[in-house]
PDB file of C-alpha atoms and ligand atoms in Angstrom:
ATOM      1  CA  MET Y   1       2.276  40.752  -9.454  1.00  0.00           C
ATOM      2  CA  ASP Y   2       0.071  41.369 -12.123  1.00  0.00           C
ATOM      3  CA  TYR Y   3      -2.268  38.632 -12.482  1.00  0.00           C
ATOM      4  CA  LYS Y   4      -4.461  40.188 -14.790  1.00  0.00           C
ATOM      5  CA  VAL Y   5      -2.165  40.633 -17.246  1.00  0.00           C
ATOM      6  CA  ILE Y   6      -1.135  37.172 -17.549  1.00  0.00           C
ATOM      7  CA  ILE Y   7      -4.573  35.625 -16.770  1.00  0.00           C
ATOM      8  CA  ASP Y   8      -6.106  37.657 -19.949  1.00  0.00           C
ATOM      9  CA  GLU Y   9      -2.845  36.279 -22.016  1.00  0.00           C
ATOM     10  CA  ILE Y  10      -3.551  32.880 -21.530  1.00  0.00           C
ATOM     11  CA  HIS Y  11      -7.308  33.120 -21.493  1.00  0.00           C
ATOM     12  CA  LYS Y  12      -7.360  34.657 -25.122  1.00  0.00           C
ATOM     13  CA  ASN Y  13      -4.755  31.679 -26.284  1.00  0.00           C
ATOM     14  CA  LEU Y  14      -6.344  28.812 -25.106  1.00  0.00           C
ATOM     15  CA  ARG Y  15     -10.318  30.231 -26.719  1.00  0.00           C
ATOM     16  CA  GLU Y  16      -8.607  29.819 -29.880  1.00  0.00           C
ATOM     17  CA  THR Y  17      -6.862  26.128 -29.492  1.00  0.00           C
ATOM     18  CA  ASP Y  18      -8.872  22.818 -30.009  1.00  0.00           C
ATOM     19  CA  ASN Y  19     -10.921  21.254 -27.140  1.00  0.00           C
ATOM     20  CA  PRO Y  20     -10.966  17.386 -27.208  1.00  0.00           C
ATOM     21  CA  GLY Y  21     -13.024  17.274 -24.313  1.00  0.00           C
ATOM     22  CA  LYS Y  22     -16.923  16.178 -24.049  1.00  0.00           C
ATOM     23  CA  VAL Y  23     -19.485  17.484 -21.374  1.00  0.00           C
ATOM     24  CA  ALA Y  24     -20.947  15.110 -19.216  1.00  0.00           C
ATOM     25  CA  GLU Y  25     -23.772  13.914 -20.258  1.00  0.00           C
ATOM     26  CA  TYR Y  26     -24.934  11.170 -17.388  1.00  0.00           C
ATOM     27  CA  ILE Y  27     -26.963  14.304 -15.585  1.00  0.00           C
ATOM     28  CA  PRO Y  28     -29.032  15.070 -18.951  1.00  0.00           C
ATOM     29  CA  GLU Y  29     -29.859  18.608 -17.491  1.00  0.00           C
ATOM     30  CA  LEU Y  30     -25.909  19.251 -17.946  1.00  0.00           C
ATOM     31  CA  ALA Y  31     -25.816  18.383 -21.089  1.00  0.00           C
ATOM     32  CA  LYS Y  32     -27.764  21.270 -22.109  1.00  0.00           C
ATOM     33  CA  VAL Y  33     -25.056  23.526 -21.000  1.00  0.00           C
ATOM     34  CA  ASP Y  34     -23.309  25.860 -23.704  1.00  0.00           C
ATOM     35  CA  PRO Y  35     -19.777  23.854 -23.933  1.00  0.00           C
ATOM     36  CA  ASP Y  36     -18.075  26.793 -24.914  1.00  0.00           C
ATOM     37  CA  LYS Y  37     -18.285  28.624 -22.127  1.00  0.00           C
ATOM     38  CA  PHE Y  38     -14.996  29.720 -20.233  1.00  0.00           C
ATOM     39  CA  GLY Y  39     -14.889  31.819 -17.085  1.00  0.00           C
ATOM     40  CA  VAL Y  40     -11.864  32.553 -14.838  1.00  0.00           C
ATOM     41  CA  HIS Y  41     -12.148  34.631 -11.361  1.00  0.00           C
ATOM     42  CA  ILE Y  42      -9.137  35.263  -8.803  1.00  0.00           C
ATOM     43  CA  SER Y  43      -9.586  36.222  -5.510  1.00  0.00           C
ATOM     44  CA  GLU Y  44      -6.683  37.572  -3.337  1.00  0.00           C
ATOM     45  CA  VAL Y  45      -6.261  36.893   0.579  1.00  0.00           C
ATOM     46  CA  ASN Y  46      -5.290  40.737   0.232  1.00  0.00           C
ATOM     47  CA  GLY Y  47      -8.747  41.941  -1.141  1.00  0.00           C
ATOM     48  CA  GLY Y  48      -7.678  42.207  -5.096  1.00  0.00           C
ATOM     49  CA  ALA Y  49      -9.871  40.297  -7.650  1.00  0.00           C
ATOM     50  CA  TYR Y  50     -10.000  40.033 -10.806  1.00  0.00           C
ATOM     51  CA  GLY Y  51     -12.061  37.903 -14.093  1.00  0.00           C
ATOM     52  CA  THR Y  52     -12.317  37.348 -17.383  1.00  0.00           C
ATOM     53  CA  GLY Y  53     -14.716  35.335 -19.764  1.00  0.00           C
ATOM     54  CA  ASN Y  54     -17.889  33.854 -18.520  1.00  0.00           C
ATOM     55  CA  TYR Y  55     -16.664  34.756 -14.865  1.00  0.00           C
ATOM     56  CA  ARG Y  56     -19.921  36.152 -13.865  1.00  0.00           C
ATOM     57  CA  ASP Y  57     -22.284  32.930 -15.372  1.00  0.00           C
ATOM     58  CA  LYS Y  58     -23.649  30.430 -12.877  1.00  0.00           C
ATOM     59  CA  PHE Y  59     -22.649  26.606 -13.507  1.00  0.00           C
ATOM     60  CA  SER Y  60     -23.420  23.591 -11.191  1.00  0.00           C
ATOM     61  CA  ILE Y  61     -20.379  22.941  -8.967  1.00  0.00           C
ATOM     62  CA  GLN Y  62     -21.245  19.345  -8.667  1.00  0.00           C
ATOM     63  CA  SER Y  63     -18.376  17.516  -6.556  1.00  0.00           C
ATOM     64  CA  ILE Y  64     -16.344  20.787  -5.759  1.00  0.00           C
ATOM     65  CA  VAL Y  65     -19.079  20.645  -2.947  1.00  0.00           C
ATOM     66  CA  LYS Y  66     -17.772  17.840  -1.274  1.00  0.00           C
ATOM     67  CA  VAL Y  67     -15.054  20.336   0.035  1.00  0.00           C
ATOM     68  CA  LEU Y  68     -17.840  22.656   1.810  1.00  0.00           C
ATOM     69  CA  SER Y  69     -19.407  19.707   2.581  1.00  0.00           C
ATOM     70  CA  LEU Y  70     -16.516  18.035   4.359  1.00  0.00           C
ATOM     71  CA  ALA Y  71     -15.853  21.516   6.157  1.00  0.00           C
ATOM     72  CA  LEU Y  72     -19.198  22.058   7.930  1.00  0.00           C
ATOM     73  CA  THR Y  73     -18.521  18.001   9.074  1.00  0.00           C
ATOM     74  CA  TYR Y  74     -15.193  18.746  10.526  1.00  0.00           C
ATOM     75  CA  LYS Y  75     -16.240  21.653  12.144  1.00  0.00           C
ATOM     76  CA  LEU Y  76     -19.133  19.750  14.037  1.00  0.00           C
ATOM     77  CA  ARG Y  77     -17.305  16.599  14.452  1.00  0.00           C
ATOM     78  CA  GLY Y  78     -13.513  16.989  14.432  1.00  0.00           C
ATOM     79  CA  GLU Y  79     -11.369  14.476  14.350  1.00  0.00           C
ATOM     80  CA  SER Y  80     -13.936  11.571  15.104  1.00  0.00           C
ATOM     81  CA  ILE Y  81     -15.254  11.572  11.344  1.00  0.00           C
ATOM     82  CA  TRP Y  82     -12.264   9.575  10.479  1.00  0.00           C
ATOM     83  CA  SER Y  83     -13.973   6.379  11.826  1.00  0.00           C
ATOM     84  CA  ARG Y  84     -15.879   6.639   8.993  1.00  0.00           C
ATOM     85  CA  LEU Y  85     -14.134   7.674   6.188  1.00  0.00           C
ATOM     86  CA  GLY Y  86      -9.830   7.651   5.275  1.00  0.00           C
ATOM     87  CA  TYR Y  87      -7.669  10.329   3.599  1.00  0.00           C
ATOM     88  CA  GLU Y  88      -5.786   8.229   1.019  1.00  0.00           C
ATOM     89  CA  PRO Y  89      -5.963   8.886  -2.023  1.00  0.00           C
ATOM     90  CA  SER Y  90      -8.158   6.742  -3.595  1.00  0.00           C
ATOM     91  CA  GLY Y  91      -6.936   5.724  -7.824  1.00  0.00           C
ATOM     92  CA  THR Y  92      -9.691   5.021  -8.951  1.00  0.00           C
ATOM     93  CA  ALA Y  93     -12.670   6.842 -10.704  1.00  0.00           C
ATOM     94  CA  PHE Y  94     -15.089   9.210  -8.876  1.00  0.00           C
ATOM     95  CA  ASN Y  95     -17.941   6.755  -8.633  1.00  0.00           C
ATOM     96  CA  SER Y  96     -15.777   3.939  -8.519  1.00  0.00           C
ATOM     97  CA  LEU Y  97     -17.729   0.656  -5.764  1.00  0.00           C
ATOM     98  CA  VAL Y  98     -14.558  -1.336  -6.353  1.00  0.00           C
ATOM     99  CA  GLN Y  99     -12.621  -0.567  -2.954  1.00  0.00           C
ATOM    100  CA  LEU Y 100     -15.498  -0.760  -0.815  1.00  0.00           C
ATOM    101  CA  GLU Y 101     -15.889  -4.076  -0.597  1.00  0.00           C
ATOM    102  CA  SER Y 102     -12.401  -5.430   0.670  1.00  0.00           C
ATOM    103  CA  ASP Y 103     -12.710  -1.845   2.356  1.00  0.00           C
ATOM    104  CA  ARG Y 104     -15.564  -3.004   4.256  1.00  0.00           C
ATOM    105  CA  GLY Y 105     -17.687   0.120   3.038  1.00  0.00           C
ATOM    106  CA  ILE Y 106     -15.492   2.772   4.804  1.00  0.00           C
ATOM    107  CA  PRO Y 107     -14.653   5.461   1.689  1.00  0.00           C
ATOM    108  CA  LYS Y 108     -11.171   6.033   0.671  1.00  0.00           C
ATOM    109  CA  ASN Y 109     -11.368   9.640   1.215  1.00  0.00           C
ATOM    110  CA  PRO Y 110     -14.073  12.344   1.176  1.00  0.00           C
ATOM    111  CA  LEU Y 111     -13.854  13.737  -2.315  1.00  0.00           C
ATOM    112  CA  ILE Y 112     -14.669  10.395  -4.187  1.00  0.00           C
ATOM    113  CA  ASN Y 113     -18.813   9.582  -3.903  1.00  0.00           C
ATOM    114  CA  ALA Y 114     -18.323   6.850  -1.463  1.00  0.00           C
ATOM    115  CA  GLY Y 115     -17.190   9.319   0.736  1.00  0.00           C
ATOM    116  CA  ALA Y 116     -19.305  12.589  -0.064  1.00  0.00           C
ATOM    117  CA  LEU Y 117     -22.228  10.091   0.991  1.00  0.00           C
ATOM    118  CA  VAL Y 118     -20.553   9.280   4.325  1.00  0.00           C
ATOM    119  CA  ILE Y 119     -20.385  12.948   4.734  1.00  0.00           C
ATOM    120  CA  CYS Y 120     -24.058  13.676   4.167  1.00  0.00           C
ATOM    121  CA  ASP Y 121     -25.035  10.774   6.190  1.00  0.00           C
ATOM    122  CA  ILE Y 122     -23.312  12.107   9.352  1.00  0.00           C
ATOM    123  CA  LEU Y 123     -24.589  15.552   8.150  1.00  0.00           C
ATOM    124  CA  ILE Y 124     -28.221  14.226   8.354  1.00  0.00           C
ATOM    125  CA  SER Y 125     -27.346  12.830  11.638  1.00  0.00           C
ATOM    126  CA  ILE Y 126     -26.321  15.874  13.490  1.00  0.00           C
ATOM    127  CA  LEU Y 127     -28.213  18.882  11.625  1.00  0.00           C
ATOM    128  CA  ASP Y 128     -31.872  19.466  12.384  1.00  0.00           C
ATOM    129  CA  ASP Y 129     -32.685  20.855   8.965  1.00  0.00           C
ATOM    130  CA  PRO Y 130     -29.696  19.498   6.705  1.00  0.00           C
ATOM    131  CA  GLU Y 131     -30.813  20.780   3.363  1.00  0.00           C
ATOM    132  CA  GLN Y 132     -31.316  24.355   4.925  1.00  0.00           C
ATOM    133  CA  ASP Y 133     -28.807  24.392   7.629  1.00  0.00           C
ATOM    134  CA  PHE Y 134     -25.892  23.368   4.960  1.00  0.00           C
ATOM    135  CA  LEU Y 135     -27.312  25.938   2.231  1.00  0.00           C
ATOM    136  CA  ASP Y 136     -26.985  28.464   5.071  1.00  0.00           C
ATOM    137  CA  PHE Y 137     -23.208  27.253   5.699  1.00  0.00           C
ATOM    138  CA  VAL Y 138     -22.159  27.367   2.189  1.00  0.00           C
ATOM    139  CA  ARG Y 139     -24.055  31.149   1.818  1.00  0.00           C
ATOM    140  CA  GLU Y 140     -22.113  32.018   5.238  1.00  0.00           C
ATOM    141  CA  VAL Y 141     -19.151  31.381   3.742  1.00  0.00           C
ATOM    142  CA  SER Y 142     -19.504  32.895   0.655  1.00  0.00           C
ATOM    143  CA  ASP Y 143     -21.257  35.966   1.836  1.00  0.00           C
ATOM    144  CA  ASN Y 144     -24.043  35.435  -0.476  1.00  0.00           C
ATOM    145  CA  GLU Y 145     -27.422  34.833   0.568  1.00  0.00           C
ATOM    146  CA  SER Y 146     -28.409  34.616  -3.157  1.00  0.00           C
ATOM    147  CA  ILE Y 147     -26.999  30.973  -3.213  1.00  0.00           C
ATOM    148  CA  GLU Y 148     -29.624  28.168  -4.334  1.00  0.00           C
ATOM    149  CA  TYR Y 149     -29.573  24.382  -4.988  1.00  0.00           C
ATOM    150  CA  SER Y 150     -31.058  24.031  -8.489  1.00  0.00           C
ATOM    151  CA  MET Y 151     -34.052  21.642  -8.668  1.00  0.00           C
ATOM    152  CA  ASN Y 152     -33.998  20.368 -12.277  1.00  0.00           C
ATOM    153  CA  ILE Y 153     -30.757  19.498 -11.962  1.00  0.00           C
ATOM    154  CA  ALA Y 154     -31.035  17.731  -8.859  1.00  0.00           C
ATOM    155  CA  ALA Y 155     -34.147  15.885  -9.960  1.00  0.00           C
ATOM    156  CA  SER Y 156     -32.193  15.171 -13.703  1.00  0.00           C
ATOM    157  CA  GLU Y 157     -29.109  13.235 -11.949  1.00  0.00           C
ATOM    158  CA  ARG Y 158     -31.866  11.421  -9.510  1.00  0.00           C
ATOM    159  CA  VAL Y 159     -34.060   9.742 -12.011  1.00  0.00           C
ATOM    160  CA  ALA Y 160     -30.531   8.410 -13.557  1.00  0.00           C
ATOM    161  CA  GLY Y 161     -28.329   8.159 -10.720  1.00  0.00           C
ATOM    162  CA  TYR Y 162     -28.415   4.249 -10.547  1.00  0.00           C
ATOM    163  CA  LEU Y 163     -24.587   4.303  -9.688  1.00  0.00           C
ATOM    164  CA  ASN Y 164     -24.786   6.499  -6.313  1.00  0.00           C
ATOM    165  CA  ILE Y 165     -27.677   4.770  -5.143  1.00  0.00           C
ATOM    166  CA  ALA Y 166     -25.781   1.206  -6.108  1.00  0.00           C
ATOM    167  CA  LEU Y 167     -23.316   3.041  -3.962  1.00  0.00           C
ATOM    168  CA  CYS Y 168     -25.043   4.094  -1.214  1.00  0.00           C
ATOM    169  CA  ASN Y 169     -26.824   1.006  -0.374  1.00  0.00           C
ATOM    170  CA  PHE Y 170     -23.568  -1.028  -0.360  1.00  0.00           C
ATOM    171  CA  ILE Y 171     -22.194   1.070   2.064  1.00  0.00           C
ATOM    172  CA  LYS Y 172     -25.109   0.690   3.892  1.00  0.00           C
ATOM    173  CA  SER Y 173     -24.987  -2.779   3.761  1.00  0.00           C
ATOM    174  CA  PHE Y 174     -21.447  -2.526   5.589  1.00  0.00           C
ATOM    175  CA  GLY Y 175     -23.223  -0.377   8.114  1.00  0.00           C
ATOM    176  CA  ASN Y 176     -21.692   2.615   7.513  1.00  0.00           C
ATOM    177  CA  ILE Y 177     -24.713   4.965   6.920  1.00  0.00           C
ATOM    178  CA  GLU Y 178     -27.014   5.573   9.739  1.00  0.00           C
ATOM    179  CA  ASN Y 179     -29.867   7.240   7.585  1.00  0.00           C
ATOM    180  CA  ASP Y 180     -32.348   6.177   5.171  1.00  0.00           C
ATOM    181  CA  THR Y 181     -30.699   5.997   1.944  1.00  0.00           C
ATOM    182  CA  ASP Y 182     -33.212   8.012  -0.165  1.00  0.00           C
ATOM    183  CA  GLN Y 183     -32.750  10.818   2.404  1.00  0.00           C
ATOM    184  CA  VAL Y 184     -28.907  10.360   2.159  1.00  0.00           C
ATOM    185  CA  LEU Y 185     -28.985  10.768  -1.339  1.00  0.00           C
ATOM    186  CA  ASP Y 186     -31.599  13.253  -2.050  1.00  0.00           C
ATOM    187  CA  PHE Y 187     -29.825  15.089   0.217  1.00  0.00           C
ATOM    188  CA  TYR Y 188     -25.981  14.414  -1.682  1.00  0.00           C
ATOM    189  CA  PHE Y 189     -27.803  15.400  -5.280  1.00  0.00           C
ATOM    190  CA  LYS Y 190     -29.043  18.680  -3.773  1.00  0.00           C
ATOM    191  CA  SER Y 191     -25.566  19.321  -2.170  1.00  0.00           C
ATOM    192  CA  CYS Y 192     -23.969  18.961  -5.457  1.00  0.00           C
ATOM    193  CA  SER Y 193     -26.397  20.799  -7.884  1.00  0.00           C
ATOM    194  CA  ILE Y 194     -25.589  24.073  -6.563  1.00  0.00           C
ATOM    195  CA  GLU Y 195     -24.602  26.966  -8.659  1.00  0.00           C
ATOM    196  CA  LEU Y 196     -22.230  29.437  -8.631  1.00  0.00           C
ATOM    197  CA  SER Y 197     -20.217  31.656 -10.941  1.00  0.00           C
ATOM    198  CA  CYS Y 198     -16.409  31.595 -11.293  1.00  0.00           C
ATOM    199  CA  GLU Y 199     -16.736  34.803  -9.311  1.00  0.00           C
ATOM    200  CA  GLU Y 200     -18.473  33.529  -6.430  1.00  0.00           C
ATOM    201  CA  LEU Y 201     -16.525  30.281  -6.251  1.00  0.00           C
ATOM    202  CA  SER Y 202     -13.032  31.796  -5.925  1.00  0.00           C
ATOM    203  CA  LYS Y 203     -14.929  33.908  -3.052  1.00  0.00           C
ATOM    204  CA  THR Y 204     -15.832  30.903  -1.436  1.00  0.00           C
ATOM    205  CA  PHE Y 205     -12.950  28.984  -0.811  1.00  0.00           C
ATOM    206  CA  LEU Y 206     -11.077  31.991   0.307  1.00  0.00           C
ATOM    207  CA  PHE Y 207     -10.853  30.834   3.375  1.00  0.00           C
ATOM    208  CA  PHE Y 208      -8.799  27.754   2.517  1.00  0.00           C
ATOM    209  CA  ALA Y 209      -6.058  29.909   1.140  1.00  0.00           C
ATOM    210  CA  ASN Y 210      -6.526  32.176   4.601  1.00  0.00           C
ATOM    211  CA  GLY Y 211      -6.028  29.716   7.646  1.00  0.00           C
ATOM    212  CA  GLY Y 212      -9.554  29.355   7.951  1.00  0.00           C
ATOM    213  CA  GLN Y 213     -10.281  32.800   8.221  1.00  0.00           C
ATOM    214  CA  LYS Y 214     -12.537  34.744   5.878  1.00  0.00           C
ATOM    215  CA  PRO Y 215     -10.165  37.300   5.016  1.00  0.00           C
ATOM    216  CA  GLY Y 216     -11.587  41.119   6.021  1.00  0.00           C
ATOM    217  CA  THR Y 217     -14.071  39.817   8.337  1.00  0.00           C
ATOM    218  CA  GLY Y 218     -12.455  38.155  10.774  1.00  0.00           C
ATOM    219  CA  GLY Y 219     -14.873  35.447  10.795  1.00  0.00           C
ATOM    220  CA  GLN Y 220     -12.888  31.859  11.636  1.00  0.00           C
ATOM    221  CA  VAL Y 221     -14.616  28.939   9.674  1.00  0.00           C
ATOM    222  CA  LEU Y 222     -12.082  26.425  10.474  1.00  0.00           C
ATOM    223  CA  THR Y 223      -9.129  26.176  12.064  1.00  0.00           C
ATOM    224  CA  VAL Y 224      -5.439  26.713  10.774  1.00  0.00           C
ATOM    225  CA  SER Y 225      -4.647  22.727  11.297  1.00  0.00           C
ATOM    226  CA  GLN Y 226      -8.306  21.926  10.151  1.00  0.00           C
ATOM    227  CA  VAL Y 227      -7.175  24.052   6.825  1.00  0.00           C
ATOM    228  CA  LYS Y 228      -3.830  22.626   6.581  1.00  0.00           C
ATOM    229  CA  ARG Y 229      -5.440  19.029   6.163  1.00  0.00           C
ATOM    230  CA  ILE Y 230      -8.394  19.643   4.125  1.00  0.00           C
ATOM    231  CA  ASN Y 231      -6.229  21.752   1.630  1.00  0.00           C
ATOM    232  CA  ALA Y 232      -3.556  18.491   1.762  1.00  0.00           C
ATOM    233  CA  ILE Y 233      -6.739  16.272   0.859  1.00  0.00           C
ATOM    234  CA  MET Y 234      -7.450  18.481  -2.311  1.00  0.00           C
ATOM    235  CA  GLN Y 235      -3.817  17.953  -3.076  1.00  0.00           C
ATOM    236  CA  THR Y 236      -4.143  14.019  -2.943  1.00  0.00           C
ATOM    237  CA  CYS Y 237      -7.464  13.289  -3.759  1.00  0.00           C
ATOM    238  CA  GLY Y 238      -9.121  16.370  -5.205  1.00  0.00           C
ATOM    239  CA  PHE Y 239      -8.624  15.278  -8.779  1.00  0.00           C
ATOM    240  CA  TYR Y 240      -9.883  11.473  -8.376  1.00  0.00           C
ATOM    241  CA  ASP Y 241      -7.350   9.268 -10.414  1.00  0.00           C
ATOM    242  CA  GLU Y 242      -5.614  12.171 -11.478  1.00  0.00           C
ATOM    243  CA  SER Y 243      -4.693  14.036  -8.742  1.00  0.00           C
ATOM    244  CA  GLY Y 244      -0.993  13.109  -9.102  1.00  0.00           C
ATOM    245  CA  ASP Y 245      -1.327  14.539 -12.723  1.00  0.00           C
ATOM    246  CA  PHE Y 246      -2.933  17.546 -11.720  1.00  0.00           C
ATOM    247  CA  ALA Y 247      -0.134  18.190  -8.923  1.00  0.00           C
ATOM    248  CA  PHE Y 248       2.385  17.330 -10.916  1.00  0.00           C
ATOM    249  CA  ARG Y 249       1.174  20.033 -13.753  1.00  0.00           C
ATOM    250  CA  VAL Y 250      -0.213  22.644 -11.560  1.00  0.00           C
ATOM    251  CA  GLY Y 251       1.202  22.186  -7.905  1.00  0.00           C
ATOM    252  CA  LEU Y 252      -1.905  23.516  -5.958  1.00  0.00           C
ATOM    253  CA  PRO Y 253      -4.662  21.908  -4.032  1.00  0.00           C
ATOM    254  CA  GLY Y 254      -7.598  22.219  -5.612  1.00  0.00           C
ATOM    255  CA  LYS Y 255     -10.920  20.221  -6.507  1.00  0.00           C
ATOM    256  CA  SER Y 256     -13.117  19.931  -9.890  1.00  0.00           C
ATOM    257  CA  GLY Y 257     -16.605  19.145 -10.553  1.00  0.00           C
ATOM    258  CA  ILE Y 258     -18.311  17.226 -13.510  1.00  0.00           C
ATOM    259  CA  GLY Y 259     -20.090  20.389 -14.194  1.00  0.00           C
ATOM    260  CA  GLY Y 260     -16.260  21.598 -15.698  1.00  0.00           C
ATOM    261  CA  GLY Y 261     -15.320  23.823 -12.532  1.00  0.00           C
ATOM    262  CA  ILE Y 262     -12.012  23.587 -10.947  1.00  0.00           C
ATOM    263  CA  VAL Y 263     -11.044  25.558  -7.782  1.00  0.00           C
ATOM    264  CA  ASP Y 264      -7.620  25.997  -6.784  1.00  0.00           C
ATOM    265  CA  VAL Y 265      -6.357  27.367  -3.435  1.00  0.00           C
ATOM    266  CA  HIS Y 266      -2.902  29.024  -2.851  1.00  0.00           C
ATOM    267  CA  PRO Y 267      -2.275  29.348   1.128  1.00  0.00           C
ATOM    268  CA  GLY Y 268      -1.815  33.232   2.020  1.00  0.00           C
ATOM    269  CA  LYS Y 269      -2.204  34.042  -1.684  1.00  0.00           C
ATOM    270  CA  TYR Y 270      -5.538  33.964  -3.557  1.00  0.00           C
ATOM    271  CA  SER Y 271      -8.120  31.585  -4.693  1.00  0.00           C
ATOM    272  CA  ILE Y 272      -8.906  30.764  -8.448  1.00  0.00           C
ATOM    273  CA  ALA Y 273     -12.083  29.370 -10.206  1.00  0.00           C
ATOM    274  CA  VAL Y 274     -11.787  28.101 -13.957  1.00  0.00           C
ATOM    275  CA  TRP Y 275     -15.112  27.118 -15.519  1.00  0.00           C
ATOM    276  CA  SER Y 276     -14.984  25.281 -18.839  1.00  0.00           C
ATOM    277  CA  PRO Y 277     -18.114  22.408 -19.485  1.00  0.00           C
ATOM    278  CA  ARG Y 278     -15.358  19.569 -21.709  1.00  0.00           C
ATOM    279  CA  LEU Y 279     -14.386  17.120 -19.870  1.00  0.00           C
ATOM    280  CA  ASN Y 280     -10.808  14.827 -20.126  1.00  0.00           C
ATOM    281  CA  LYS Y 281     -11.627  11.293 -19.809  1.00  0.00           C
ATOM    282  CA  LYS Y 282     -11.284  11.510 -15.923  1.00  0.00           C
ATOM    283  CA  GLY Y 283     -14.581  13.711 -15.726  1.00  0.00           C
ATOM    284  CA  ASN Y 284     -11.657  16.661 -14.953  1.00  0.00           C
ATOM    285  CA  SER Y 285     -12.526  20.223 -17.376  1.00  0.00           C
ATOM    286  CA  TYR Y 286      -9.734  19.696 -20.088  1.00  0.00           C
ATOM    287  CA  LEU Y 287      -9.283  23.376 -20.804  1.00  0.00           C
ATOM    288  CA  ALA Y 288      -9.515  24.237 -16.738  1.00  0.00           C
ATOM    289  CA  MET Y 289      -6.567  22.393 -16.206  1.00  0.00           C
ATOM    290  CA  GLU Y 290      -4.496  23.612 -19.166  1.00  0.00           C
ATOM    291  CA  PHE Y 291      -4.779  26.864 -18.172  1.00  0.00           C
ATOM    292  CA  LEU Y 292      -4.183  26.357 -14.354  1.00  0.00           C
ATOM    293  CA  GLU Y 293      -0.938  24.608 -15.555  1.00  0.00           C
ATOM    294  CA  GLN Y 294       0.032  28.001 -17.647  1.00  0.00           C
ATOM    295  CA  PHE Y 295      -1.125  30.193 -14.628  1.00  0.00           C
ATOM    296  CA  THR Y 296       1.448  28.386 -11.973  1.00  0.00           C
ATOM    297  CA  THR Y 297       4.091  28.277 -14.899  1.00  0.00           C
ATOM    298  CA  LYS Y 298       3.822  31.792 -15.877  1.00  0.00           C
ATOM    299  CA  THR Y 299       3.476  33.056 -12.513  1.00  0.00           C
ATOM    300  CA  GLN Y 300       6.081  30.866 -11.480  1.00  0.00           C
ATOM    301  CA  MET Y 301       4.561  30.638  -8.214  1.00  0.00           C
ATOM    302  CA  SER Y 302       2.929  26.996  -6.928  1.00  0.00           C
ATOM    303  CA  ILE Y 303       3.107  25.365  -3.022  1.00  0.00           C
ATOM    304  CA  PHE Y 304       6.074  23.392  -4.331  1.00  0.00           C
TER     305      PHE Y 304
HETATM  306  N1  LIG U   1     -23.150  14.792  -8.738  1.00  0.00           N
HETATM  307  C1  LIG U   1     -21.940  14.138  -9.572  1.00  0.00           C
HETATM  308  C2  LIG U   1     -22.207  12.621  -9.167  1.00  0.00           C
HETATM  309  O1  LIG U   1     -22.394  11.932  -8.560  1.00  0.00           O
HETATM  310  C3  LIG U   1     -20.882  14.281  -8.921  1.00  0.00           C
HETATM  311  C4  LIG U   1     -19.813  14.017  -9.780  1.00  0.00           C
HETATM  312  C5  LIG U   1     -18.407  14.998 -10.397  1.00  0.00           C
HETATM  313  O2  LIG U   1     -18.685  16.405 -10.123  1.00  0.00           O
HETATM  314  N2  LIG U   1     -17.505  14.337 -10.621  1.00  0.00           N
HETATM  315  O3  LIG U   1     -21.832  11.596 -10.134  1.00  0.00           O
END
């Protein structure tokens, strides 16, 4: 399959269409990003790779990191993590508080903010140096020692982080946060601030397309079963209350972030990352979703 021709054609056509989306402004630092950036990069399990547009520009991956923090926690703690959070779609916004009261502080899944905060709490309890150890894990799976947190973005989110602060305290009131809430929030904001380009992001997620193994290196990050489950969670929960729509239109497991990135995985074939900062009303990149819908339609390949 010649992905290059299809990627170039869709990218060119979409560049010229109107984009009704809006850049996230509740994190002041993110509002400074050029809204018209548009990059795409595919990394294939068999070693093929191709990118177009701003595919080498770094951007804030935000909630996409939740998949990586889940991966490390699942690797270290196995099935025991499911006593602290669920794996059902929430049908609510990424930062919603509403279900936590009736669910007694057990978040619906690890890809909403509430669940990601509990995952950060578990990592703090088991790692010696959570911020450094998590960064080392991301660097290892991506084969990229240059990956860093963005202190500016983390600080900017901390200042305006009222809702996440409320979520963390609310969960703690039910006894489902073990550590100090400030420590959990700092780690959460830092993890969300990691910056990657589309090229780096698609490469990082390749092990989800390859049965848990980093292609070419033989390094097994997760078991086949763990990757099956994380891909299932991406499919059902990766786009919050737009996960059904995403599955309907695109048909691949993936994850979005408020920085405008989306990464998708086609098991056995590829990982693809698309970045365009203007978001739709659900907080998912408008153009990245359009791109991926056209991509799976034109290639006639999805998991369905
Ligand atoms: N750091 C962001 C937040 O907590 C992540 C949200 C997102 O990317 N959807 O609000």
